[in-house]
mmCIF file of C-alpha atoms in Angstrom:
data_model
loop_
_atom_site.group_PDB
_atom_site.id
_atom_site.type_symbol
_atom_site.label_atom_id
_atom_site.label_comp_id
_atom_site.label_asym_id
_atom_site.label_seq_id
_atom_site.Cartn_x
_atom_site.Cartn_y
_atom_site.Cartn_z
ATOM 1 C CA UNK A 283 -22.089 9.495 -8.051
ATOM 2 C CA UNK A 284 -21.945 5.820 -9.002
ATOM 3 C CA UNK A 285 -19.518 3.427 -7.322
ATOM 4 C CA UNK A 286 -17.467 2.846 -10.469
ATOM 5 C CA UNK A 287 -16.817 6.593 -10.769
ATOM 6 C CA UNK A 288 -15.757 6.787 -7.112
ATOM 7 C CA UNK A 289 -13.362 3.871 -7.617
ATOM 8 C CA UNK A 290 -11.943 5.492 -10.753
ATOM 9 C CA UNK A 291 -11.381 8.807 -8.927
ATOM 10 C CA UNK A 292 -9.749 7.002 -5.982
ATOM 11 C CA UNK A 293 -7.456 5.128 -8.365
ATOM 12 C CA UNK A 294 -6.362 8.392 -9.981
ATOM 13 C CA UNK A 295 -5.790 10.097 -6.624
ATOM 14 C CA UNK A 296 -3.759 7.197 -5.219
ATOM 15 C CA UNK A 297 -1.738 7.046 -8.438
ATOM 16 C CA UNK A 298 -0.808 10.714 -8.127
ATOM 17 C CA UNK A 299 0.113 10.261 -4.451
ATOM 18 C CA UNK A 300 2.134 7.097 -5.132
ATOM 19 C CA UNK A 301 4.382 8.635 -7.803
ATOM 20 C CA UNK A 302 6.411 10.965 -5.518
ATOM 21 C CA UNK A 303 6.328 8.417 -2.700
ATOM 22 C CA UNK A 304 7.837 5.762 -4.969
ATOM 23 C CA UNK A 305 10.570 8.167 -6.127
ATOM 24 C CA UNK A 306 11.320 8.983 -2.483
ATOM 25 C CA UNK A 307 11.419 5.293 -1.538
ATOM 26 C CA UNK A 308 13.620 4.230 -4.457
ATOM 27 C CA UNK A 309 16.122 7.023 -3.849
ATOM 28 C CA UNK A 310 16.297 6.329 -0.114
ATOM 29 C CA UNK A 311 16.421 2.568 -0.555
ATOM 30 C CA UNK A 312 19.358 2.958 -2.920
ATOM 31 C CA UNK A 313 21.130 5.182 -0.386
ATOM 32 C CA UNK A 314 20.745 2.743 2.533
ATOM 33 C CA UNK A 315 21.187 -0.474 0.551
ATOM 34 C CA UNK A 316 24.864 -1.057 1.443
ATOM 35 C CA UNK A 317 24.806 0.650 4.846
ATOM 36 C CA UNK A 318 25.300 -0.992 8.209
ATOM 37 C CA UNK A 319 22.502 -1.999 10.540
ATOM 38 C CA UNK A 320 22.606 1.203 12.631
ATOM 39 C CA UNK A 321 22.137 3.497 9.632
ATOM 40 C CA UNK A 322 19.216 1.437 8.382
ATOM 41 C CA UNK A 323 17.566 1.475 11.804
ATOM 42 C CA UNK A 324 18.277 5.208 11.969
ATOM 43 C CA UNK A 325 16.526 5.716 8.647
ATOM 44 C CA UNK A 326 13.436 3.798 9.758
ATOM 45 C CA UNK A 327 13.461 5.549 13.155
ATOM 46 C CA UNK A 328 13.334 9.005 11.597
ATOM 47 C CA UNK A 329 9.747 10.297 12.050
ATOM 48 C CA UNK A 330 9.542 11.754 8.539
ATOM 49 C CA UNK A 331 10.792 8.542 6.930
ATOM 50 C CA UNK A 332 8.448 6.488 9.074
ATOM 51 C CA UNK A 333 5.468 8.682 8.143
ATOM 52 C CA UNK A 334 6.266 8.581 4.416
ATOM 53 C CA UNK A 335 6.814 4.823 4.474
ATOM 54 C CA UNK A 336 3.519 4.256 6.300
ATOM 55 C CA UNK A 337 1.765 6.520 3.799
ATOM 56 C CA UNK A 338 3.387 4.605 0.933
ATOM 57 C CA UNK A 339 2.247 1.270 2.356
ATOM 58 C CA UNK A 340 -1.323 2.420 2.948
ATOM 59 C CA UNK A 341 -1.647 4.003 -0.490
ATOM 60 C CA UNK A 342 -0.041 1.020 -2.249
ATOM 61 C CA UNK A 343 -2.310 -1.525 -0.579
ATOM 62 C CA UNK A 344 -5.403 0.642 -1.142
ATOM 63 C CA UNK A 345 -4.488 1.183 -4.808
ATOM 64 C CA UNK A 346 -3.784 -2.504 -5.396
ATOM 65 C CA UNK A 347 -7.027 -3.549 -3.659
ATOM 66 C CA UNK A 348 -9.043 -1.213 -5.876
ATOM 67 C CA UNK A 349 -7.264 -2.484 -8.979
ATOM 68 C CA UNK A 350 -7.726 -6.154 -8.122
ATOM 69 C CA UNK A 351 -11.361 -5.468 -7.214
ATOM 70 C CA UNK A 352 -11.911 -4.109 -10.718
ATOM 71 C CA UNK A 353 -10.426 -7.307 -12.148
ATOM 72 C CA UNK A 354 -12.899 -9.336 -10.076
ATOM 73 C CA UNK A 355 -15.756 -7.143 -11.302
ATOM 74 C CA UNK A 356 -14.740 -7.597 -14.929
ATOM 75 C CA UNK A 357 -13.804 -11.277 -15.068
ATOM 76 C CA UNK A 358 -15.675 -13.136 -12.308
ATOM 77 C CA UNK A 359 -19.222 -13.859 -13.439
ATOM 78 C CA UNK A 360 -20.768 -15.454 -10.329
ATOM 79 C CA UNK A 361 -21.876 -12.833 -7.806
ATOM 80 C CA UNK A 362 -21.284 -15.021 -4.745
ATOM 81 C CA UNK A 363 -17.661 -15.739 -5.662
ATOM 82 C CA UNK A 364 -17.118 -12.101 -6.586
ATOM 83 C CA UNK A 365 -18.498 -10.955 -3.249
ATOM 84 C CA UNK A 366 -16.357 -13.370 -1.223
ATOM 85 C CA UNK A 367 -13.267 -12.516 -3.256
ATOM 86 C CA UNK A 368 -13.805 -8.775 -2.760
ATOM 87 C CA UNK A 369 -14.407 -9.183 0.986
ATOM 88 C CA UNK A 370 -11.242 -11.262 1.392
ATOM 89 C CA UNK A 371 -9.314 -8.789 -0.707
ATOM 90 C CA UNK A 372 -10.407 -5.807 1.387
ATOM 91 C CA UNK A 373 -9.798 -7.744 4.608
ATOM 92 C CA UNK A 374 -6.216 -8.506 3.613
ATOM 93 C CA UNK A 375 -5.765 -4.963 2.258
ATOM 94 C CA UNK A 376 -6.435 -3.753 5.805
ATOM 95 C CA UNK A 377 -4.663 -6.480 7.809
ATOM 96 C CA UNK A 378 -1.398 -6.649 5.829
ATOM 97 C CA UNK A 379 -0.576 -2.916 6.021
ATOM 98 C CA UNK A 380 -1.508 -2.836 9.712
ATOM 99 C CA UNK A 381 0.758 -5.799 10.399
ATOM 100 C CA UNK A 382 3.591 -4.293 8.357
ATOM 101 C CA UNK A 383 3.256 -0.895 10.041
ATOM 102 C CA UNK A 384 3.156 -2.529 13.487
ATOM 103 C CA UNK A 385 6.333 -4.487 12.766
ATOM 104 C CA UNK A 386 8.019 -1.394 11.343
ATOM 105 C CA UNK A 387 7.182 0.684 14.397
ATOM 106 C CA UNK A 388 8.117 -2.086 16.828
ATOM 107 C CA UNK A 389 11.531 -2.786 15.344
ATOM 108 C CA UNK A 390 12.502 0.820 14.717
ATOM 109 C CA UNK A 391 12.173 1.855 18.370
#
């Protein structure tokens, strides 16, 4: 299977996974929006909420990295710049979710 087909399949899979996760997040965010600090910490301390939020973050960053990578492939002509841009993109697509998840876990304990 060629790389473009693998990327396309991954984009479709992450899209399907992100739809229910986004509905879950929007509904729960609306329910805790005006709550006090303890209820918000309680929400983020709940293992199910923490797992779903981590899954949402990982899928969102992975999906966005694949999408932006396709933009680089289509619009950047020089291979060297494209390669550096893709490497930086994938680096930050790994580091930013890890940092966010670490902060989330640290502050919800």
